[in-house]
CSV table of C-alpha atoms in Angstrom, one decimal:
chain,number,residue,atom,x,y,z
A,8,UNK,CA,-44.5,55.4,-151.1
A,9,UNK,CA,-41.7,52.9,-150.3
A,10,UNK,CA,-38.2,54.2,-149.7
A,11,UNK,CA,-36.6,51.6,-152.0
A,12,UNK,CA,-37.6,51.1,-155.6
A,13,UNK,CA,-38.3,47.7,-157.0
A,14,UNK,CA,-40.0,46.6,-160.3
A,15,UNK,CA,-43.6,45.6,-159.7
A,16,UNK,CA,-43.2,42.3,-161.5
A,17,UNK,CA,-40.6,40.0,-163.1
A,18,UNK,CA,-41.3,36.8,-164.9
A,19,UNK,CA,-39.3,33.9,-166.3
A,20,UNK,CA,-39.7,30.3,-167.5
A,21,UNK,CA,-38.6,27.3,-165.5
A,22,UNK,CA,-34.8,26.9,-165.6
A,23,UNK,CA,-34.1,30.5,-166.6
A,24,UNK,CA,-32.5,33.2,-164.4
A,25,UNK,CA,-34.1,36.4,-163.4
A,26,UNK,CA,-32.8,39.5,-161.6
A,27,UNK,CA,-34.7,41.9,-159.4
A,28,UNK,CA,-33.3,45.3,-158.7
A,29,UNK,CA,-33.7,47.5,-155.6
A,30,UNK,CA,-32.7,51.1,-155.9
A,31,UNK,CA,-32.1,53.4,-152.9
A,32,UNK,CA,-29.8,56.2,-152.1
A,33,UNK,CA,-26.3,56.8,-150.6
A,34,UNK,CA,-28.0,57.0,-147.2
A,35,UNK,CA,-29.3,53.4,-147.3
A,36,UNK,CA,-28.4,50.9,-150.0
A,37,UNK,CA,-25.3,52.7,-151.2
A,38,UNK,CA,-24.1,53.6,-147.7
A,39,UNK,CA,-24.3,50.3,-145.9
A,40,UNK,CA,-23.7,46.6,-146.7
A,41,UNK,CA,-26.8,45.7,-144.8
A,42,UNK,CA,-29.2,44.9,-147.7
A,43,UNK,CA,-31.5,42.0,-147.3
A,44,UNK,CA,-33.9,40.1,-149.5
A,45,UNK,CA,-37.1,38.3,-148.4
A,46,UNK,CA,-39.4,35.8,-150.1
A,47,UNK,CA,-43.0,35.9,-149.2
A,48,UNK,CA,-45.6,33.4,-150.3
A,49,UNK,CA,-49.3,34.4,-150.1
A,50,UNK,CA,-50.6,34.4,-146.5
A,51,UNK,CA,-47.1,33.7,-145.1
A,52,UNK,CA,-44.5,35.7,-143.2
A,53,UNK,CA,-41.5,36.9,-145.1
A,54,UNK,CA,-38.5,34.6,-145.2
A,55,UNK,CA,-35.0,35.9,-145.2
A,56,UNK,CA,-33.2,34.8,-148.4
A,57,UNK,CA,-30.1,37.1,-148.5
A,58,UNK,CA,-28.5,39.2,-145.7
A,59,UNK,CA,-25.7,41.7,-145.8
A,60,UNK,CA,-26.0,42.0,-149.6
A,61,UNK,CA,-24.5,38.7,-150.6
A,62,UNK,CA,-24.9,36.1,-147.8
A,63,UNK,CA,-27.4,33.2,-147.6
A,64,UNK,CA,-28.8,32.0,-144.3
A,65,UNK,CA,-28.4,28.3,-143.6
A,66,UNK,CA,-30.9,26.3,-145.6
A,67,UNK,CA,-31.4,28.8,-148.4
A,68,UNK,CA,-30.7,27.4,-151.9
A,69,UNK,CA,-27.6,28.6,-153.7
A,70,UNK,CA,-29.8,29.4,-156.6
A,71,UNK,CA,-30.4,32.7,-154.8
A,72,UNK,CA,-27.6,35.2,-154.9
A,73,UNK,CA,-27.3,38.9,-154.1
A,74,UNK,CA,-25.1,41.8,-155.2
A,75,UNK,CA,-24.8,45.5,-155.1
A,76,UNK,CA,-23.4,48.3,-157.2
A,77,UNK,CA,-23.7,51.9,-156.0
A,78,UNK,CA,-27.2,52.6,-154.8
A,79,UNK,CA,-28.7,49.5,-156.5
A,80,UNK,CA,-28.9,46.0,-155.0
A,81,UNK,CA,-29.9,43.0,-157.0
A,82,UNK,CA,-31.3,39.5,-156.3
A,83,UNK,CA,-30.7,36.9,-158.9
A,84,UNK,CA,-32.7,33.6,-159.0
A,85,UNK,CA,-31.1,31.0,-161.2
A,86,UNK,CA,-32.7,27.7,-162.4
A,87,UNK,CA,-36.1,29.2,-161.8
A,88,UNK,CA,-38.6,26.7,-160.2
A,89,UNK,CA,-42.3,26.8,-159.7
A,90,UNK,CA,-42.0,27.3,-156.0
A,91,UNK,CA,-40.0,30.5,-156.6
A,92,UNK,CA,-43.2,32.2,-157.6
A,93,UNK,CA,-43.8,34.6,-154.7
A,94,UNK,CA,-43.3,38.3,-153.7
A,95,UNK,CA,-39.8,39.5,-153.1
A,96,UNK,CA,-38.9,42.4,-150.8
A,97,UNK,CA,-35.6,44.2,-150.3
A,98,UNK,CA,-34.6,46.1,-147.3
A,99,UNK,CA,-31.7,48.2,-146.1
A,100,UNK,CA,-30.4,49.6,-142.9
A,101,UNK,CA,-30.0,53.3,-142.7
A,102,UNK,CA,-28.8,55.4,-139.8
A,103,UNK,CA,-29.5,58.8,-141.3
A,104,UNK,CA,-32.7,59.0,-139.3
A,105,UNK,CA,-35.5,56.8,-138.3
A,106,UNK,CA,-36.9,54.6,-139.7
A,107,UNK,CA,-33.7,52.6,-139.2
A,108,UNK,CA,-34.8,50.1,-141.8
A,109,UNK,CA,-36.4,50.8,-145.2
A,110,UNK,CA,-38.1,48.4,-147.5
A,111,UNK,CA,-39.0,48.2,-151.1
A,112,UNK,CA,-42.5,48.0,-152.4
A,113,UNK,CA,-42.1,44.4,-153.4
A,114,UNK,CA,-41.7,42.5,-156.7
A,115,UNK,CA,-44.0,39.7,-157.8
A,116,UNK,CA,-42.1,36.9,-159.5
A,117,UNK,CA,-44.2,34.8,-161.9
A,118,UNK,CA,-42.9,31.5,-163.3
A,119,UNK,CA,-44.4,31.1,-166.7
B,10,UNK,CA,-34.6,27.2,-133.0
B,11,UNK,CA,-36.0,30.7,-132.4
B,12,UNK,CA,-39.8,30.9,-132.7
B,13,UNK,CA,-42.0,34.0,-132.3
B,14,UNK,CA,-45.6,33.7,-131.4
B,15,UNK,CA,-47.9,36.7,-131.7
B,16,UNK,CA,-51.4,37.5,-130.4
B,17,UNK,CA,-53.7,40.5,-130.0
B,18,UNK,CA,-57.0,42.1,-131.0
B,19,UNK,CA,-57.8,42.0,-134.7
B,20,UNK,CA,-60.7,44.4,-135.2
B,21,UNK,CA,-60.6,48.0,-134.0
B,22,UNK,CA,-62.6,51.2,-134.4
B,23,UNK,CA,-61.0,54.4,-135.3
B,24,UNK,CA,-59.4,56.2,-132.3
B,25,UNK,CA,-59.0,52.9,-130.4
B,26,UNK,CA,-55.6,51.5,-129.3
B,27,UNK,CA,-53.9,48.6,-131.1
B,28,UNK,CA,-52.2,46.2,-128.7
B,29,UNK,CA,-50.2,43.2,-129.8
B,30,UNK,CA,-47.8,40.9,-128.0
B,31,UNK,CA,-45.0,38.5,-129.2
B,32,UNK,CA,-43.5,35.7,-127.2
B,33,UNK,CA,-40.0,34.4,-128.0
B,34,UNK,CA,-39.3,30.7,-127.7
B,35,UNK,CA,-36.3,28.6,-128.2
B,36,UNK,CA,-33.6,31.2,-128.0
B,37,UNK,CA,-32.0,34.0,-126.0
B,38,UNK,CA,-34.1,37.1,-125.5
B,39,UNK,CA,-31.4,39.3,-124.1
B,40,UNK,CA,-28.8,40.8,-126.3
B,41,UNK,CA,-31.1,41.3,-129.3
B,42,UNK,CA,-33.2,44.1,-130.8
B,43,UNK,CA,-36.8,43.1,-131.4
B,44,UNK,CA,-38.7,44.9,-134.1
B,45,UNK,CA,-42.3,45.3,-135.2
B,46,UNK,CA,-43.0,45.5,-138.9
B,47,UNK,CA,-46.3,46.0,-140.7
B,48,UNK,CA,-47.7,45.3,-144.2
B,49,UNK,CA,-50.9,47.0,-145.4
B,50,UNK,CA,-53.0,44.7,-147.7
B,51,UNK,CA,-51.3,44.3,-151.1
B,52,UNK,CA,-48.5,46.7,-150.2
B,53,UNK,CA,-44.9,46.6,-149.0
B,54,UNK,CA,-43.4,46.3,-145.6
B,55,UNK,CA,-42.9,49.2,-143.1
B,56,UNK,CA,-40.6,49.1,-140.1
B,57,UNK,CA,-42.4,50.4,-137.0
B,58,UNK,CA,-39.7,50.3,-134.4
B,59,UNK,CA,-37.5,48.2,-132.1
B,60,UNK,CA,-36.6,47.6,-128.5
B,61,UNK,CA,-33.6,45.8,-127.0
B,62,UNK,CA,-33.2,44.0,-123.7
B,63,UNK,CA,-32.2,47.2,-121.9
B,64,UNK,CA,-35.5,48.8,-122.9
B,65,UNK,CA,-33.9,51.2,-125.4
B,66,UNK,CA,-36.2,51.9,-128.2
B,67,UNK,CA,-36.1,53.4,-131.7
B,68,UNK,CA,-39.3,54.3,-133.6
B,69,UNK,CA,-40.2,55.2,-137.1
B,70,UNK,CA,-40.5,59.0,-137.1
B,71,UNK,CA,-43.8,58.7,-139.0
B,72,UNK,CA,-45.4,56.8,-136.1
B,73,UNK,CA,-43.4,58.0,-133.1
B,74,UNK,CA,-46.1,60.1,-131.6
B,75,UNK,CA,-48.5,57.1,-131.4
B,76,UNK,CA,-46.4,54.1,-130.9
B,77,UNK,CA,-44.9,52.4,-127.8
B,78,UNK,CA,-42.8,49.2,-127.8
B,79,UNK,CA,-42.2,47.5,-124.5
B,80,UNK,CA,-40.7,44.2,-123.2
B,81,UNK,CA,-41.1,41.8,-120.3
B,82,UNK,CA,-37.8,40.1,-119.9
B,83,UNK,CA,-39.2,37.7,-117.3
B,84,UNK,CA,-41.6,36.3,-119.9
B,85,UNK,CA,-39.5,36.8,-123.0
B,86,UNK,CA,-42.2,39.0,-124.5
B,87,UNK,CA,-42.3,42.1,-126.6
B,88,UNK,CA,-45.4,44.3,-127.0
B,89,UNK,CA,-46.7,46.9,-129.4
B,90,UNK,CA,-49.2,49.7,-128.7
B,91,UNK,CA,-50.4,52.1,-131.3
B,92,UNK,CA,-52.7,54.8,-130.2
B,93,UNK,CA,-55.5,56.6,-132.0
B,94,UNK,CA,-55.7,54.1,-134.9
B,95,UNK,CA,-57.1,55.1,-138.3
B,96,UNK,CA,-58.1,53.1,-141.4
B,97,UNK,CA,-54.5,53.5,-142.8
B,98,UNK,CA,-53.2,51.4,-139.8
B,99,UNK,CA,-55.0,48.4,-141.2
B,100,UNK,CA,-52.3,45.9,-141.9
B,101,UNK,CA,-50.6,42.6,-141.0
B,102,UNK,CA,-48.3,43.2,-138.1
B,103,UNK,CA,-45.2,41.1,-137.5
B,104,UNK,CA,-42.7,40.9,-134.7
B,105,UNK,CA,-39.2,40.1,-135.9
B,106,UNK,CA,-35.6,39.7,-134.9
B,107,UNK,CA,-32.4,40.4,-136.8
B,108,UNK,CA,-30.3,37.7,-138.3
B,109,UNK,CA,-27.0,38.1,-136.3
B,110,UNK,CA,-23.5,37.5,-137.4
B,111,UNK,CA,-20.4,37.9,-135.3
B,112,UNK,CA,-20.3,41.6,-136.1
B,113,UNK,CA,-23.8,42.8,-136.5
B,114,UNK,CA,-27.6,42.1,-136.4
B,115,UNK,CA,-28.5,44.7,-138.9
B,116,UNK,CA,-28.2,42.7,-142.1
B,117,UNK,CA,-31.7,41.4,-142.3
B,118,UNK,CA,-34.6,40.1,-140.2
B,119,UNK,CA,-34.2,36.3,-139.9
B,120,UNK,CA,-36.9,35.5,-137.5
B,121,UNK,CA,-40.6,36.4,-137.9
B,122,UNK,CA,-43.8,35.9,-136.0
B,123,UNK,CA,-46.8,34.4,-137.9
B,124,UNK,CA,-48.4,37.8,-138.3
B,125,UNK,CA,-51.5,39.4,-136.8
B,126,UNK,CA,-54.1,41.0,-139.0
B,127,UNK,CA,-55.4,44.2,-137.6
B,128,UNK,CA,-58.4,45.9,-139.3
B,129,UNK,CA,-59.5,49.4,-138.4
B,130,UNK,CA,-63.1,50.0,-139.4
B,131,UNK,CA,-66.1,51.9,-138.0
């Protein structure tokens, strides 16, 4: 059982916006601004899309945005494109004990 | 450009020892924490542990009794050993490094190896 809760699947049509939630506790998501989001295509390693809740690494499209409210973080993908179809994982740093990093179970995004 | 290249045995029998290595190219090795993360087939990611250039380690409490992460600074390599493997250890294993800002490297893992599939089966 994963430490962070994500919906199993989210879908949307091309051009639409979708939002994926990631719910933790005050010991992880709610306690630190170290939430990250990863995109993973089949057979590939995860790719960092958002770090420190809201920031995009160089080269990541500005269609991807992150936010956080309380113990829940969110990833929004706007202008949905076919290549956005992938699994998305959230993670959070936590120092309450080890593991130091906890992940969600992943969300499959389907572009209809 | 930081690149991580992994290698190691892919098929193990129960009770054997998992051994993987990860070489770092194109960037500094020192000054960073290097993590191992695994993903069972069809499931989410799990952080295994980390090591820094001083050799200081932190491990996931659920694996701590069986796991050892080491480093060879002369070769810019990090290694993972997991003893007494069981079927539940079957997973894709990744080495990874944090994406660092001026204040922290804890905000996410920005650099990943290609992954090593380890299957435990009798």
